[in-house]
Amino acid sequence: MRSAFALIVLCLLGHDRVAAQSTASSSQTDERPAKRPAHESVDESAIRALVVEFTRAFNAGDPKAVAALFTDQARIATEGGKTVEGRSAVEKLFAASFEATPGQTIAVKTESLRLLGTEAALEEGTATITVPTTQDANADSRAETSRYSAAYVKKDGKWLQDSIHDYPMIDASAEKTAHDHLKELEWLVGEWMDEDDNAEVHTSCDWSDGRSYLLRNYKVKVQGRVESSGVHRIGWDPRFNQFRSWAFDSEGGFSEGLWSRDGDRWIIKTTGVLKDGRAVSATNVLTRLNRDALRWGSIDRTLGNNALPDAEDAVLVRRPPAPHGDGPSTQPARNPQ
């Protein structure tokens, strides 16, 4: 079973701090990355220029030029629920779209752009695709607008798109409350634990006052002593029609996550910062195994400018209620039904 420290960061920042520390201590050439440069506006300008270049390539119907603006491991999740991964798959996706609907154009409006350290950024906005109804240039056309979030990474000094997630525009008249949306994650409510001979991780989840958020708390014990703790708030983002989470650990680190669903799995793209200022990012995977068990995994992890290996999966089990109201049980549900 994985160590408690590995699970704590997996739940919050998506990083195995023990692995990161051991990697740094075992390699004499692994130096702490430099502080964030002061000229962030240069990076912002480069990303905005990339958006313009993407728009130009899209409007030219050039799938190869579009794909060249993505990383090798890029991921796109379309509004219709289709997901593709890899630059070649991205090129095929746009090639098929341009062939099926020739003459379509796109207009992108960036609403927010945040730099996450020196080599990662997150952009959110709207994209309007206009499709001619006939081949007659003077004929009417129809336009559809959707929301999107895009993650960027800097590779060899060049900014590239690493992931794009499209979302439908929200019909305000049919909008549900935050609580209505969060019922999809209500199964997380309860007490959960993972333990081995040396360490224990206890997490609890409950509704916030007003029931508009889910609040998760965790506590890590190593050989019976509390080593760390933290809080995790999960809410509904009505602008982008998806779950968003915020995590804060007792050492001063914090992160933010964007959630998307894939069957029984939740894919959580996290970005954050450790107490010493180093940027962290990861893709956490939360899988509901059954009513009383879930699995956490963490992949595509970075610490500063360094890539980290994938973290070992951890299985948490629900703590059963105490019999006859005698207080909380200390035994996990090892054989959940």
CSV table of C-alpha atoms in Angstrom, one decimal:
chain,number,residue,atom,x,y,z
A,1,MET,CA,0.0,0.0,0.0
A,2,ARG,CA,1.3,3.5,-0.8
A,3,SER,CA,2.6,5.8,1.9
A,4,ALA,CA,0.4,8.3,3.7
A,5,PHE,CA,2.4,11.3,2.3
A,6,ALA,CA,1.8,10.0,-1.3
A,7,LEU,CA,-1.9,9.8,-0.7
A,8,ILE,CA,-2.2,13.2,0.9
A,9,VAL,CA,-0.7,15.0,-2.0
A,10,LEU,CA,-2.6,12.8,-4.4
A,11,CYS,CA,-5.9,14.0,-2.9
A,12,LEU,CA,-4.9,17.6,-2.9
A,13,LEU,CA,-2.0,18.7,-5.1
A,14,GLY,CA,-1.7,15.5,-7.2
A,15,HIS,CA,2.0,15.0,-6.3
A,16,ASP,CA,4.0,12.4,-4.3
A,17,ARG,CA,6.1,14.7,-2.1
A,18,VAL,CA,8.1,11.8,-0.8
A,19,ALA,CA,9.0,10.7,-4.4
A,20,ALA,CA,9.9,14.3,-5.3
A,21,GLN,CA,12.1,14.7,-2.3
A,22,SER,CA,13.9,11.4,-2.8
A,23,THR,CA,14.5,12.3,-6.5
A,24,ALA,CA,16.0,15.6,-5.6
A,25,SER,CA,18.3,14.1,-2.9
A,26,SER,CA,19.5,11.2,-5.1
A,27,SER,CA,20.5,13.4,-8.1
A,28,GLN,CA,23.2,15.9,-7.6
A,29,THR,CA,22.2,17.6,-10.9
A,30,ASP,CA,18.6,18.2,-10.0
A,31,GLU,CA,18.5,21.8,-9.0
A,32,ARG,CA,15.6,23.8,-7.8
A,33,PRO,CA,14.1,25.8,-10.7
A,34,ALA,CA,14.5,29.5,-10.9
A,35,LYS,CA,11.9,31.9,-9.6
A,36,ARG,CA,9.1,33.0,-11.9
A,37,PRO,CA,10.4,35.6,-14.3
A,38,ALA,CA,9.1,39.1,-13.9
A,39,HIS,CA,8.3,39.5,-17.6
A,40,GLU,CA,5.1,37.4,-17.5
A,41,SER,CA,3.5,39.7,-20.1
A,42,VAL,CA,5.8,38.4,-22.7
A,43,ASP,CA,4.4,34.9,-22.1
A,44,GLU,CA,0.9,36.2,-22.1
A,45,SER,CA,1.5,37.8,-25.5
A,46,ALA,CA,3.0,34.6,-26.8
A,47,ILE,CA,-0.1,32.6,-25.8
A,48,ARG,CA,-2.4,35.2,-27.3
A,49,ALA,CA,-0.4,35.1,-30.5
A,50,LEU,CA,-0.8,31.3,-30.4
A,51,VAL,CA,-4.6,31.8,-30.2
A,52,VAL,CA,-4.5,34.0,-33.3
A,53,GLU,CA,-2.3,31.5,-35.1
A,54,PHE,CA,-4.8,28.7,-34.2
A,55,THR,CA,-7.7,30.8,-35.5
A,56,ARG,CA,-5.8,31.5,-38.8
A,57,ALA,CA,-5.0,27.8,-39.4
A,58,PHE,CA,-8.6,26.8,-38.5
A,59,ASN,CA,-10.1,29.4,-40.9
A,60,ALA,CA,-7.8,28.2,-43.6
A,61,GLY,CA,-9.0,24.6,-43.2
A,62,ASP,CA,-5.4,23.4,-42.5
A,63,PRO,CA,-5.5,20.5,-40.1
A,64,LYS,CA,-1.7,20.0,-40.2
A,65,ALA,CA,-1.1,23.6,-39.2
A,66,VAL,CA,-3.7,23.3,-36.4
A,67,ALA,CA,-2.1,20.1,-35.0
A,68,ALA,CA,1.3,21.7,-35.0
A,69,LEU,CA,0.1,24.0,-32.3
A,70,PHE,CA,-0.5,21.1,-29.9
A,71,THR,CA,1.8,19.0,-27.8
A,72,ASP,CA,2.6,15.4,-28.7
A,73,GLN,CA,0.3,14.2,-25.9
A,74,ALA,CA,-2.5,16.8,-26.4
A,75,ARG,CA,-6.0,15.9,-25.4
A,76,ILE,CA,-9.3,17.4,-26.7
A,77,ALA,CA,-12.7,16.8,-25.2
A,78,THR,CA,-15.4,18.0,-27.5
A,79,GLU,CA,-18.8,19.4,-26.5
A,80,GLY,CA,-20.4,16.3,-28.0
A,81,GLY,CA,-18.5,14.0,-25.6
A,82,LYS,CA,-15.8,12.8,-28.0
A,83,THR,CA,-12.3,12.6,-26.6
A,84,VAL,CA,-9.1,12.3,-28.7
A,85,GLU,CA,-5.5,12.1,-27.4
A,86,GLY,CA,-2.2,12.7,-29.3
A,87,ARG,CA,-1.2,15.2,-32.0
A,88,SER,CA,-2.0,12.8,-34.8
A,89,ALA,CA,-5.4,12.2,-33.5
A,90,VAL,CA,-5.9,16.0,-33.2
A,91,GLU,CA,-5.0,16.4,-36.8
A,92,LYS,CA,-7.4,13.6,-37.9
A,93,LEU,CA,-10.2,15.2,-35.8
A,94,PHE,CA,-9.8,18.6,-37.5
A,95,ALA,CA,-9.3,17.1,-40.9
A,96,ALA,CA,-12.6,15.2,-40.6
A,97,SER,CA,-14.4,18.4,-39.4
A,98,PHE,CA,-13.0,20.5,-42.3
A,99,GLU,CA,-13.9,17.8,-44.8
A,100,ALA,CA,-17.4,17.4,-43.5
A,101,THR,CA,-18.1,21.2,-43.2
A,102,PRO,CA,-15.9,23.1,-45.6
A,103,GLY,CA,-15.8,26.9,-45.2
A,104,GLN,CA,-16.4,27.0,-41.5
A,105,THR,CA,-14.7,29.7,-39.5
A,106,ILE,CA,-14.0,30.3,-35.9
A,107,ALA,CA,-13.8,33.3,-33.7
A,108,VAL,CA,-12.2,32.9,-30.3
A,109,LYS,CA,-12.7,35.2,-27.3
A,110,THR,CA,-10.3,34.8,-24.4
A,111,GLU,CA,-12.0,35.8,-21.1
A,112,SER,CA,-9.3,34.8,-18.7
A,113,LEU,CA,-5.6,33.9,-19.0
A,114,ARG,CA,-3.6,32.8,-16.0
A,115,LEU,CA,0.1,31.9,-15.9
A,116,LEU,CA,0.8,29.0,-13.6
A,117,GLY,CA,4.5,29.2,-12.9
A,118,THR,CA,6.9,29.7,-15.8
A,119,GLU,CA,5.8,26.8,-18.1
A,120,ALA,CA,2.1,26.3,-17.7
A,121,ALA,CA,-1.0,28.5,-18.3
A,122,LEU,CA,-4.8,28.1,-18.2
A,123,GLU,CA,-7.1,30.0,-20.6
A,124,GLU,CA,-10.9,30.2,-20.5
A,125,GLY,CA,-13.3,31.8,-23.0
A,126,THR,CA,-15.8,31.3,-25.8
A,127,ALA,CA,-15.5,30.0,-29.4
A,128,THR,CA,-18.0,30.8,-32.1
A,129,ILE,CA,-18.0,28.6,-35.2
A,130,THR,CA,-19.8,29.9,-38.2
A,131,VAL,CA,-20.9,27.5,-40.9
A,132,PRO,CA,-22.2,28.6,-44.4
A,133,THR,CA,-25.6,27.1,-45.1
A,134,THR,CA,-24.7,26.8,-48.8
A,135,GLN,CA,-21.6,27.2,-51.0
A,136,ASP,CA,-22.9,30.6,-52.0
A,137,ALA,CA,-20.7,33.1,-50.2
A,138,ASN,CA,-23.6,35.6,-50.1
A,139,ALA,CA,-26.0,33.1,-48.5
A,140,ASP,CA,-26.9,33.1,-44.9
A,141,SER,CA,-24.8,31.3,-42.3
A,142,ARG,CA,-25.4,29.9,-38.9
A,143,ALA,CA,-23.2,30.3,-35.9
A,144,GLU,CA,-22.8,28.2,-32.7
A,145,THR,CA,-21.0,29.4,-29.6
A,146,SER,CA,-19.5,27.2,-26.9
A,147,ARG,CA,-17.3,27.7,-23.9
A,148,TYR,CA,-13.9,26.2,-23.5
A,149,SER,CA,-11.0,25.8,-21.1
A,150,ALA,CA,-7.5,25.3,-22.5
A,151,ALA,CA,-4.2,24.3,-20.8
A,152,TYR,CA,-0.9,25.4,-22.3
A,153,VAL,CA,2.7,24.3,-21.6
A,154,LYS,CA,6.0,25.7,-22.7
A,155,LYS,CA,8.2,23.2,-24.6
A,156,ASP,CA,11.7,24.3,-25.6
A,157,GLY,CA,10.8,27.9,-25.2
A,158,LYS,CA,7.6,27.6,-27.3
A,159,TRP,CA,4.0,27.7,-26.0
A,160,LEU,CA,1.8,24.8,-27.1
A,161,GLN,CA,-1.8,23.8,-26.4
A,162,ASP,CA,-1.8,20.7,-24.2
A,163,SER,CA,-5.6,20.2,-23.7
A,164,ILE,CA,-8.9,21.7,-24.7
A,165,HIS,CA,-12.3,21.0,-23.2
A,166,ASP,CA,-15.4,22.4,-24.9
A,167,TYR,CA,-18.7,23.0,-23.0
A,168,PRO,CA,-22.2,23.9,-24.2
A,169,MET,CA,-23.5,27.4,-23.4
A,170,ILE,CA,-25.9,27.4,-20.5
A,171,ASP,CA,-29.6,28.1,-20.9
A,172,ALA,CA,-30.2,30.3,-17.9
A,173,SER,CA,-33.9,29.4,-17.8
A,174,ALA,CA,-33.1,25.7,-17.4
A,175,GLU,CA,-30.1,26.1,-15.0
A,176,LYS,CA,-30.1,23.9,-12.0
A,177,THR,CA,-28.7,24.9,-8.6
A,178,ALA,CA,-25.2,24.1,-7.5
A,179,HIS,CA,-26.6,21.6,-5.1
A,180,ASP,CA,-28.6,19.9,-7.9
A,181,HIS,CA,-25.4,19.4,-9.9
A,182,LEU,CA,-23.3,18.3,-6.9
A,183,LYS,CA,-25.7,15.4,-6.3
A,184,GLU,CA,-23.7,13.6,-9.0
A,185,LEU,CA,-20.9,13.5,-6.4
A,186,GLU,CA,-23.0,12.9,-3.3
A,187,TRP,CA,-21.7,9.4,-3.1
A,188,LEU,CA,-18.4,10.9,-1.8
A,189,VAL,CA,-20.2,12.0,1.4
A,190,GLY,CA,-18.9,9.9,4.4
A,191,GLU,CA,-15.8,8.7,6.1
A,192,TRP,CA,-13.0,7.1,4.1
A,193,MET,CA,-9.6,5.6,5.0
A,194,ASP,CA,-6.5,4.0,3.7
A,195,GLU,CA,-3.9,2.5,6.0
A,196,ASP,CA,-0.8,0.2,6.3
A,197,ASP,CA,1.5,-0.8,9.1
A,198,ASN,CA,3.0,2.6,9.5
A,199,ALA,CA,0.6,5.2,8.2
A,200,GLU,CA,-3.1,6.1,8.1
A,201,VAL,CA,-5.0,8.5,6.0
A,202,HIS,CA,-8.5,9.5,7.1
A,203,THR,CA,-10.8,11.6,4.9
A,204,SER,CA,-14.3,12.8,5.5
A,205,CYS,CA,-16.7,14.5,3.1
A,206,ASP,CA,-19.9,16.4,3.9
A,207,TRP,CA,-22.1,19.2,2.6
A,208,SER,CA,-21.3,22.8,3.3
A,209,ASP,CA,-23.7,25.1,5.0
A,210,GLY,CA,-26.3,25.8,2.3
A,211,ARG,CA,-25.4,22.6,0.6
A,212,SER,CA,-23.8,24.4,-2.4
A,213,TYR,CA,-20.3,22.8,-1.9
A,214,LEU,CA,-18.9,19.5,-0.9
A,215,LEU,CA,-16.2,19.8,1.8
A,216,ARG,CA,-13.5,17.1,2.2
A,217,ASN,CA,-11.1,17.1,5.1
A,218,TYR,CA,-8.1,14.8,5.5
A,219,LYS,CA,-5.7,13.9,8.2
A,220,VAL,CA,-2.5,11.9,7.9
A,221,LYS,CA,-1.0,9.9,10.8
A,222,VAL,CA,2.4,8.3,10.6
A,223,GLN,CA,3.2,5.8,13.4
A,224,GLY,CA,0.3,7.3,15.4
A,225,ARG,CA,1.4,11.0,15.0
A,226,VAL,CA,-0.5,13.5,12.9
A,227,GLU,CA,1.9,14.7,10.2
A,228,SER,CA,-0.4,16.8,8.0
A,229,SER,CA,-4.0,17.8,7.3
A,230,GLY,CA,-6.0,19.8,4.8
A,231,VAL,CA,-9.3,20.8,3.3
A,232,HIS,CA,-10.8,20.3,-0.2
A,233,ARG,CA,-13.8,22.3,-1.5
A,234,ILE,CA,-15.7,21.0,-4.6
A,235,GLY,CA,-18.2,23.3,-6.3
A,236,TRP,CA,-20.0,23.8,-9.6
A,237,ASP,CA,-18.8,26.4,-12.1
A,238,PRO,CA,-21.9,27.7,-13.9
A,239,ARG,CA,-19.8,29.5,-16.5
A,240,PHE,CA,-18.1,26.4,-17.9
A,241,ASN,CA,-20.7,23.8,-16.8
A,242,GLN,CA,-18.3,21.7,-14.9
A,243,PHE,CA,-17.0,20.9,-11.4
A,244,ARG,CA,-14.1,22.9,-10.0
A,245,SER,CA,-12.2,22.2,-6.8
A,246,TRP,CA,-9.8,24.1,-4.5
A,247,ALA,CA,-7.4,22.4,-2.0
A,248,PHE,CA,-5.3,23.8,0.8
A,249,ASP,CA,-2.8,21.8,2.9
A,250,SER,CA,-1.6,22.6,6.4
A,251,GLU,CA,1.9,23.4,5.2
A,252,GLY,CA,0.7,26.4,3.0
A,253,GLY,CA,0.4,24.6,-0.4
A,254,PHE,CA,-2.8,25.0,-2.5
A,255,SER,CA,-4.2,23.9,-5.8
A,256,GLU,CA,-7.2,24.2,-8.2
A,257,GLY,CA,-8.7,21.4,-10.2
A,258,LEU,CA,-11.0,21.2,-13.2
A,259,TRP,CA,-13.2,18.0,-13.4
A,260,SER,CA,-14.6,16.1,-16.4
A,261,ARG,CA,-16.4,12.8,-16.3
A,262,ASP,CA,-15.5,9.6,-18.2
A,263,GLY,CA,-18.0,6.9,-17.3
A,264,ASP,CA,-17.2,5.9,-13.7
A,265,ARG,CA,-14.0,7.9,-13.7
A,266,TRP,CA,-13.5,11.6,-13.0
A,267,ILE,CA,-10.5,13.2,-14.7
A,268,ILE,CA,-9.2,16.1,-12.5
A,269,LYS,CA,-6.7,18.5,-14.1
A,270,THR,CA,-4.9,20.2,-11.1
A,271,THR,CA,-2.4,23.1,-10.9
A,272,GLY,CA,-1.0,24.6,-7.8
A,273,VAL,CA,1.9,25.7,-5.7
A,274,LEU,CA,3.9,24.2,-2.8
A,275,LYS,CA,4.8,26.2,0.3
A,276,ASP,CA,8.2,27.0,-1.2
A,277,GLY,CA,6.8,28.6,-4.3
A,278,ARG,CA,7.4,25.7,-6.7
A,279,ALA,CA,4.6,25.1,-9.3
A,280,VAL,CA,2.9,21.7,-9.4
A,281,SER,CA,0.5,20.1,-11.9
A,282,ALA,CA,-1.1,16.7,-12.4
A,283,THR,CA,-4.0,14.8,-13.8
A,284,ASN,CA,-5.7,13.0,-11.0
A,285,VAL,CA,-8.1,10.1,-11.8
A,286,LEU,CA,-10.9,9.3,-9.3
A,287,THR,CA,-12.7,6.0,-10.0
A,288,ARG,CA,-15.8,4.9,-8.1
A,289,LEU,CA,-15.3,1.1,-7.7
A,290,ASN,CA,-18.6,0.5,-5.9
A,291,ARG,CA,-20.7,2.1,-3.1
A,292,ASP,CA,-17.9,1.7,-0.5
A,293,ALA,CA,-14.6,1.9,-2.4
A,294,LEU,CA,-12.9,4.4,-4.7
A,295,ARG,CA,-9.5,4.5,-6.4
A,296,TRP,CA,-7.2,7.5,-6.7
A,297,GLY,CA,-4.5,7.7,-9.3
A,298,SER,CA,-2.2,10.6,-10.4
A,299,ILE,CA,-0.4,10.9,-13.8
A,300,ASP,CA,1.2,13.5,-16.0
A,301,ARG,CA,2.8,15.1,-12.9
A,302,THR,CA,5.2,18.0,-12.8
A,303,LEU,CA,7.2,19.6,-10.0
A,304,GLY,CA,8.7,22.9,-11.1
A,305,ASN,CA,10.4,22.3,-14.4
A,306,ASN,CA,10.7,18.5,-13.7
A,307,ALA,CA,8.4,15.7,-14.8
A,308,LEU,CA,7.6,13.1,-12.1
A,309,PRO,CA,6.7,9.4,-12.5
A,310,ASP,CA,3.1,8.4,-12.2
A,311,ALA,CA,2.0,7.8,-8.6
A,312,GLU,CA,0.9,4.4,-7.4
A,313,ASP,CA,-2.9,4.0,-7.3
A,314,ALA,CA,-4.5,4.1,-3.9
A,315,VAL,CA,-7.8,2.4,-2.9
A,316,LEU,CA,-9.9,4.1,-0.2
A,317,VAL,CA,-12.7,2.3,1.6
A,318,ARG,CA,-15.7,3.7,3.4
A,319,ARG,CA,-15.7,3.5,7.2
A,320,PRO,CA,-18.9,1.7,8.2
A,321,PRO,CA,-21.1,3.4,10.8
A,322,ALA,CA,-20.6,2.4,14.4
A,323,PRO,CA,-23.0,-0.2,15.8
A,324,HIS,CA,-25.8,1.0,18.1
A,325,GLY,CA,-24.5,4.6,18.0
A,326,ASP,CA,-21.5,3.8,20.1
A,327,GLY,CA,-19.2,6.2,18.3
A,328,PRO,CA,-17.3,5.9,15.0
A,329,SER,CA,-15.9,2.6,14.0
A,330,THR,CA,-12.1,2.2,13.6
A,331,GLN,CA,-12.3,-0.6,11.1
A,332,PRO,CA,-12.6,0.1,7.4
A,333,ALA,CA,-15.0,-1.7,5.1
A,334,ARG,CA,-12.4,-4.0,3.6
A,335,ASN,CA,-15.0,-6.1,1.7
A,336,PRO,CA,-17.5,-3.5,0.5
A,337,GLN,CA,-20.6,-4.6,-1.3
